[in-house]
PDB file of C-alpha atoms in Angstrom:
ATOM      1  CA  UNK O 189      51.723  40.100  38.891  1.00 65.00           C
ATOM      2  CA  UNK O 190      50.112  43.504  38.369  1.00 69.00           C
ATOM      3  CA  UNK O 191      46.380  44.101  38.073  1.00 68.00           C
ATOM      4  CA  UNK O 192      46.725  44.837  34.354  1.00 66.00           C
ATOM      5  CA  UNK O 193      48.541  41.550  33.803  1.00 71.00           C
ATOM      6  CA  UNK O 194      45.848  39.703  35.747  1.00 67.00           C
ATOM      7  CA  UNK O 195      43.085  41.376  33.717  1.00 66.00           C
ATOM      8  CA  UNK O 196      44.862  40.548  30.454  1.00 65.00           C
ATOM      9  CA  UNK O 197      45.377  36.941  31.522  1.00 66.00           C
ATOM     10  CA  UNK O 198      41.728  36.621  32.553  1.00 64.00           C
ATOM     11  CA  UNK O 199      40.410  38.193  29.332  1.00 68.00           C
ATOM     12  CA  UNK O 200      42.757  36.000  27.288  1.00 67.00           C
ATOM     13  CA  UNK O 201      41.468  32.831  28.965  1.00 66.00           C
ATOM     14  CA  UNK O 202      37.852  33.969  28.647  1.00 64.00           C
ATOM     15  CA  UNK O 203      38.310  34.644  24.940  1.00 67.00           C
ATOM     16  CA  UNK O 204      40.027  31.295  24.472  1.00 67.00           C
ATOM     17  CA  UNK O 205      37.233  29.544  26.410  1.00 64.00           C
ATOM     18  CA  UNK O 206      34.565  31.348  24.358  1.00 69.00           C
ATOM     19  CA  UNK O 207      36.281  30.316  21.105  1.00 68.00           C
ATOM     20  CA  UNK O 208      36.512  26.711  22.304  1.00 69.00           C
ATOM     21  CA  UNK O 209      32.788  26.734  23.178  1.00 65.00           C
ATOM     22  CA  UNK O 210      31.897  28.134  19.760  1.00 67.00           C
ATOM     23  CA  UNK O 211      33.972  25.437  18.029  1.00 69.00           C
ATOM     24  CA  UNK O 212      32.355  22.769  20.188  1.00 63.00           C
ATOM     25  CA  UNK O 213      28.847  24.095  19.445  1.00 63.00           C
ATOM     26  CA  UNK O 214      29.580  24.114  15.734  1.00 64.00           C
ATOM     27  CA  UNK O 215      30.931  20.547  15.931  1.00 68.00           C
ATOM     28  CA  UNK O 216      27.889  19.348  17.903  1.00 61.00           C
ATOM     29  CA  UNK O 217      25.420  20.977  15.506  1.00 66.00           C
ATOM     30  CA  UNK O 218      27.023  19.144  12.566  1.00 69.00           C
ATOM     31  CA  UNK O 219      26.935  15.714  14.305  1.00 67.00           C
ATOM     32  CA  UNK O 220      24.342  13.056  13.824  1.00 72.00           C
ATOM     33  CA  UNK O 221      22.681  11.460  16.838  1.00 70.00           C
ATOM     34  CA  UNK O 222      24.747   8.290  16.407  1.00 72.00           C
ATOM     35  CA  UNK O 223      28.005  10.268  16.342  1.00 73.00           C
ATOM     36  CA  UNK O 224      26.946  12.166  19.449  1.00 67.00           C
ATOM     37  CA  UNK O 225      26.121   8.955  21.347  1.00 72.00           C
ATOM     38  CA  UNK O 226      29.461   7.458  20.288  1.00 74.00           C
ATOM     39  CA  UNK O 227      31.291  10.517  21.546  1.00 72.00           C
ATOM     40  CA  UNK O 228      29.457  10.387  24.888  1.00 69.00           C
ATOM     41  CA  UNK O 229      30.302   6.688  25.295  1.00 73.00           C
ATOM     42  CA  UNK O 230      33.962   7.401  24.495  1.00 74.00           C
ATOM     43  CA  UNK O 231      34.015  10.182  27.071  1.00 69.00           C
ATOM     44  CA  UNK O 232      32.412   7.897  29.668  1.00 67.00           C
ATOM     45  CA  UNK O 233      35.071   5.233  29.027  1.00 67.00           C
ATOM     46  CA  UNK O 234      37.857   7.788  29.513  1.00 65.00           C
ATOM     47  CA  UNK O 235      36.288   8.955  32.770  1.00 60.00           C
ATOM     48  CA  UNK O 236      35.926   5.369  33.951  1.00 54.00           C
ATOM     49  CA  UNK O 237      39.618   4.737  33.256  1.00 55.00           C
ATOM     50  CA  UNK O 238      40.630   7.811  35.248  1.00 53.00           C
ATOM     51  CA  UNK O 239      38.565   6.810  38.262  1.00 53.00           C
ATOM     52  CA  UNK O 240      39.037   3.063  37.899  1.00 51.00           C
ATOM     53  CA  UNK O 241      40.663   2.735  41.308  1.00 50.00           C
ATOM     54  CA  UNK O 242      37.837   4.649  42.997  1.00 51.00           C
ATOM     55  CA  UNK O 243      35.100   2.746  41.181  1.00 48.00           C
ATOM     56  CA  UNK O 244      36.788  -0.581  41.858  1.00 49.00           C
ATOM     57  CA  UNK O 245      36.042  -0.142  45.573  1.00 50.00           C
ATOM     58  CA  UNK O 246      32.314   0.377  45.113  1.00 54.00           C
ATOM     59  CA  UNK O 247      31.744  -1.471  41.845  1.00 56.00           C
ATOM     60  CA  UNK O 248      28.697  -3.764  41.953  1.00 59.00           C
ATOM     61  CA  UNK O 249      28.005  -2.833  45.532  1.00 66.00           C
ATOM     62  CA  UNK O 250      24.788  -1.158  46.568  1.00 67.00           C
ATOM     63  CA  UNK O 251      25.338   1.567  49.131  1.00 71.00           C
ATOM     64  CA  UNK O 252      22.554   1.471  51.724  1.00 71.00           C
ATOM     65  CA  UNK O 253      23.657   4.238  54.091  1.00 72.00           C
ATOM     66  CA  UNK O 254      21.265   7.134  54.524  1.00 78.00           C
ATOM     67  CA  UNK O 255      23.749   9.544  56.085  1.00 83.00           C
ATOM     68  CA  UNK O 256      27.124  10.650  54.803  1.00 81.00           C
ATOM     69  CA  UNK O 257      28.788   8.915  57.751  1.00 84.00           C
ATOM     70  CA  UNK O 258      27.090   5.577  56.968  1.00 83.00           C
ATOM     71  CA  UNK O 259      27.924   5.774  53.253  1.00 81.00           C
ATOM     72  CA  UNK O 260      31.548   6.661  54.035  1.00 83.00           C
ATOM     73  CA  UNK O 261      31.836   3.663  56.353  1.00 83.00           C
ATOM     74  CA  UNK O 262      30.317   1.296  53.764  1.00 81.00           C
ATOM     75  CA  UNK O 263      32.740   2.459  51.081  1.00 81.00           C
ATOM     76  CA  UNK O 264      35.945   2.791  53.126  1.00 80.00           C
ATOM     77  CA  UNK O 265      35.326   0.404  56.006  1.00 84.00           C
ATOM     78  CA  UNK O 266      36.089   3.017  58.678  1.00 89.00           C
ATOM     79  CA  UNK O 267      34.263   5.990  60.145  1.00 89.00           C
ATOM     80  CA  UNK O 268      35.197   9.538  59.218  1.00 87.00           C
ATOM     81  CA  UNK O 269      36.716  10.075  62.689  1.00 89.00           C
ATOM     82  CA  UNK O 270      38.889   6.955  62.320  1.00 91.00           C
ATOM     83  CA  UNK O 271      39.926   8.109  58.841  1.00 90.00           C
ATOM     84  CA  UNK O 272      40.842  11.579  60.158  1.00 88.00           C
ATOM     85  CA  UNK O 273      42.744  10.060  63.098  1.00 89.00           C
ATOM     86  CA  UNK O 274      44.732   7.880  60.698  1.00 91.00           C
ATOM     87  CA  UNK O 275      45.523  10.865  58.472  1.00 89.00           C
ATOM     88  CA  UNK O 276      46.600  12.955  61.456  1.00 89.00           C
ATOM     89  CA  UNK O 277      48.810  10.111  62.676  1.00 90.00           C
ATOM     90  CA  UNK O 278      50.469   9.989  59.238  1.00 90.00           C
ATOM     91  CA  UNK O 279      50.888  13.774  59.357  1.00 87.00           C
ATOM     92  CA  UNK O 280      52.502  13.567  62.817  1.00 88.00           C
ATOM     93  CA  UNK O 281      54.980  10.922  61.678  1.00 89.00           C
ATOM     94  CA  UNK O 282      55.800  12.989  58.607  1.00 88.00           C
ATOM     95  CA  UNK O 283      56.173  16.422  60.254  1.00 85.00           C
ATOM     96  CA  UNK O 284      56.635  15.644  63.939  1.00 90.00           C
ATOM     97  CA  UNK O 285      53.671  17.810  64.959  1.00 88.00           C
ATOM     98  CA  UNK O 286      49.873  17.695  64.902  1.00 87.00           C
ATOM     99  CA  UNK O 287      47.691  19.651  62.452  1.00 87.00           C
ATOM    100  CA  UNK O 288      46.922  22.242  65.107  1.00 87.00           C
ATOM    101  CA  UNK O 289      50.573  22.698  66.113  1.00 89.00           C
ATOM    102  CA  UNK O 290      51.582  23.019  62.477  1.00 89.00           C
ATOM    103  CA  UNK O 291      48.805  25.521  61.743  1.00 87.00           C
ATOM    104  CA  UNK O 292      49.618  27.625  64.824  1.00 88.00           C
ATOM    105  CA  UNK O 293      53.276  27.674  63.755  1.00 89.00           C
ATOM    106  CA  UNK O 294      52.266  28.831  60.261  1.00 87.00           C
ATOM    107  CA  UNK O 295      49.944  31.519  61.612  1.00 88.00           C
ATOM    108  CA  UNK O 296      52.595  32.828  64.015  1.00 88.00           C
ATOM    109  CA  UNK O 297      55.342  32.882  61.389  1.00 88.00           C
ATOM    110  CA  UNK O 298      53.554  35.323  59.059  1.00 86.00           C
ATOM    111  CA  UNK O 299      52.413  38.873  59.505  1.00 89.00           C
ATOM    112  CA  UNK O 300      48.906  39.609  58.196  1.00 88.00           C
ATOM    113  CA  UNK O 301      50.430  41.542  55.284  1.00 88.00           C
ATOM    114  CA  UNK O 302      52.623  38.541  54.387  1.00 87.00           C
ATOM    115  CA  UNK O 303      49.572  36.283  54.654  1.00 85.00           C
ATOM    116  CA  UNK O 304      47.570  38.488  52.270  1.00 84.00           C
ATOM    117  CA  UNK O 305      50.530  38.613  49.893  1.00 85.00           C
ATOM    118  CA  UNK O 306      50.702  34.805  49.874  1.00 82.00           C
ATOM    119  CA  UNK O 307      46.952  34.575  49.190  1.00 77.00           C
ATOM    120  CA  UNK O 308      46.513  37.299  46.595  1.00 75.00           C
ATOM    121  CA  UNK O 309      49.982  37.746  45.158  1.00 79.00           C
ATOM    122  CA  UNK O 310      49.869  41.470  45.906  1.00 80.00           C
ATOM    123  CA  UNK O 311      48.687  43.694  48.724  1.00 82.00           C
ATOM    124  CA  UNK O 312      46.673  46.828  48.050  1.00 84.00           C
ATOM    125  CA  UNK O 313      46.563  49.930  50.222  1.00 87.00           C
ATOM    126  CA  UNK O 314      43.023  48.915  51.251  1.00 86.00           C
ATOM    127  CA  UNK O 315      44.397  45.595  52.508  1.00 85.00           C
ATOM    128  CA  UNK O 316      46.991  47.413  54.597  1.00 87.00           C
ATOM    129  CA  UNK O 317      44.269  49.665  56.030  1.00 89.00           C
ATOM    130  CA  UNK O 318      42.142  46.610  56.835  1.00 87.00           C
ATOM    131  CA  UNK O 319      44.996  45.009  58.774  1.00 88.00           C
ATOM    132  CA  UNK O 320      45.682  48.275  60.631  1.00 90.00           C
ATOM    133  CA  UNK O 321      41.984  48.563  61.541  1.00 89.00           C
ATOM    134  CA  UNK O 322      41.935  44.987  62.869  1.00 88.00           C
ATOM    135  CA  UNK O 323      45.079  45.673  64.896  1.00 90.00           C
ATOM    136  CA  UNK O 324      43.505  48.875  66.295  1.00 90.00           C
ATOM    137  CA  UNK O 325      40.547  46.781  67.452  1.00 87.00           C
ATOM    138  CA  UNK O 326      42.946  44.828  69.641  1.00 88.00           C
ATOM    139  CA  UNK O 327      43.355  41.615  67.665  1.00 88.00           C
ATOM    140  CA  UNK O 328      46.878  40.220  67.530  1.00 89.00           C
ATOM    141  CA  UNK O 329      48.533  39.187  64.267  1.00 89.00           C
ATOM    142  CA  UNK O 330      47.937  35.445  64.783  1.00 90.00           C
ATOM    143  CA  UNK O 331      44.196  35.926  65.328  1.00 91.00           C
ATOM    144  CA  UNK O 332      44.041  38.286  62.329  1.00 91.00           C
ATOM    145  CA  UNK O 333      45.696  35.597  60.185  1.00 90.00           C
ATOM    146  CA  UNK O 334      43.148  32.993  61.335  1.00 90.00           C
ATOM    147  CA  UNK O 335      40.341  35.460  60.556  1.00 90.00           C
ATOM    148  CA  UNK O 336      41.761  36.206  57.095  1.00 88.00           C
ATOM    149  CA  UNK O 337      42.259  32.494  56.433  1.00 87.00           C
ATOM    150  CA  UNK O 338      38.674  31.776  57.474  1.00 87.00           C
ATOM    151  CA  UNK O 339      37.303  34.530  55.226  1.00 86.00           C
ATOM    152  CA  UNK O 340      39.525  33.372  52.351  1.00 83.00           C
ATOM    153  CA  UNK O 341      38.167  29.820  52.610  1.00 83.00           C
ATOM    154  CA  UNK O 342      34.509  30.643  53.276  1.00 82.00           C
ATOM    155  CA  UNK O 343      33.966  33.712  51.113  1.00 78.00           C
ATOM    156  CA  UNK O 344      33.274  32.978  47.475  1.00 72.00           C
ATOM    157  CA  UNK O 345      33.545  36.645  46.523  1.00 71.00           C
ATOM    158  CA  UNK O 346      36.855  37.442  48.201  1.00 71.00           C
ATOM    159  CA  UNK O 347      37.809  39.908  50.910  1.00 73.00           C
ATOM    160  CA  UNK O 348      35.037  42.418  51.472  1.00 79.00           C
ATOM    161  CA  UNK O 349      36.868  44.748  53.827  1.00 80.00           C
ATOM    162  CA  UNK O 350      33.802  46.058  55.651  1.00 84.00           C
ATOM    163  CA  UNK O 351      32.621  42.489  56.259  1.00 85.00           C
ATOM    164  CA  UNK O 352      36.036  41.411  57.565  1.00 86.00           C
ATOM    165  CA  UNK O 353      36.092  44.425  59.912  1.00 88.00           C
ATOM    166  CA  UNK O 354      32.634  43.480  61.227  1.00 89.00           C
ATOM    167  CA  UNK O 355      33.782  39.901  61.752  1.00 89.00           C
ATOM    168  CA  UNK O 356      36.829  41.191  63.635  1.00 89.00           C
ATOM    169  CA  UNK O 357      34.570  43.273  65.887  1.00 91.00           C
ATOM    170  CA  UNK O 358      32.336  40.248  66.406  1.00 90.00           C
ATOM    171  CA  UNK O 359      35.314  38.084  67.362  1.00 90.00           C
ATOM    172  CA  UNK O 360      36.439  40.746  69.809  1.00 90.00           C
ATOM    173  CA  UNK O 361      32.969  40.869  71.428  1.00 91.00           C
ATOM    174  CA  UNK O 362      32.972  37.060  71.687  1.00 90.00           C
ATOM    175  CA  UNK O 363      36.401  37.254  73.375  1.00 88.00           C
ATOM    176  CA  UNK O 364      38.272  35.439  70.601  1.00 87.00           C
ATOM    177  CA  UNK O 365      41.702  36.835  71.464  1.00 87.00           C
ATOM    178  CA  UNK O 366      44.083  33.869  71.120  1.00 89.00           C
ATOM    179  CA  UNK O 367      44.931  31.696  68.167  1.00 88.00           C
ATOM    180  CA  UNK O 368      43.616  28.611  69.960  1.00 90.00           C
ATOM    181  CA  UNK O 369      40.277  30.269  70.735  1.00 90.00           C
ATOM    182  CA  UNK O 370      40.073  31.518  67.128  1.00 89.00           C
ATOM    183  CA  UNK O 371      40.629  27.987  65.813  1.00 89.00           C
ATOM    184  CA  UNK O 372      37.990  26.615  68.203  1.00 89.00           C
ATOM    185  CA  UNK O 373      35.564  29.373  67.161  1.00 89.00           C
ATOM    186  CA  UNK O 374      36.097  28.624  63.455  1.00 88.00           C
ATOM    187  CA  UNK O 375      35.521  24.900  64.047  1.00 86.00           C
ATOM    188  CA  UNK O 376      32.235  25.671  65.800  1.00 86.00           C
ATOM    189  CA  UNK O 377      31.194  27.907  62.898  1.00 82.00           C
ATOM    190  CA  UNK O 378      31.947  25.072  60.442  1.00 77.00           C
ATOM    191  CA  UNK O 379      29.718  22.702  62.411  1.00 74.00           C
ATOM    192  CA  UNK O 380      26.785  25.113  62.165  1.00 65.00           C
TER     193      UNK O 380
END
């Protein structure tokens, strides 16, 4: 999809959203308080039906936990670590490999350009220059993919090329040169 198509699509959805908001505002302004309360109750019932299974587990049960871990255990009956271990076990039986093995395989199978293409749909010349700069620093393609994946997940504003270059330099200074060390580094960053 070209940039013009993306811009058109975005402007179309924004205009449609704006029109919907205007219609909603007009409808709300013409409602009486009783009609508004009825509509809110109807909406609450629909939401309750959607999440009925989730609410069934904690319905009429006071949650006393003060930490996220305690609340999770009260609701689900297991700790977060036990839950994650169970999910990983299911993943292993399904794929025949652990999360880490699967992720390393994915990272090794793509070049950084392919990774960016999968993320953004298209690769600009600036993206190509960014990858070349990271390779010139001495980072291999797998580590670059982990770095790009990390930035893609963490950054709410997208790829700021100068920031990604600085992060690459920082990783190089911290001796993050293998995929395994990059994954460990990212996990430590998430904890902090």
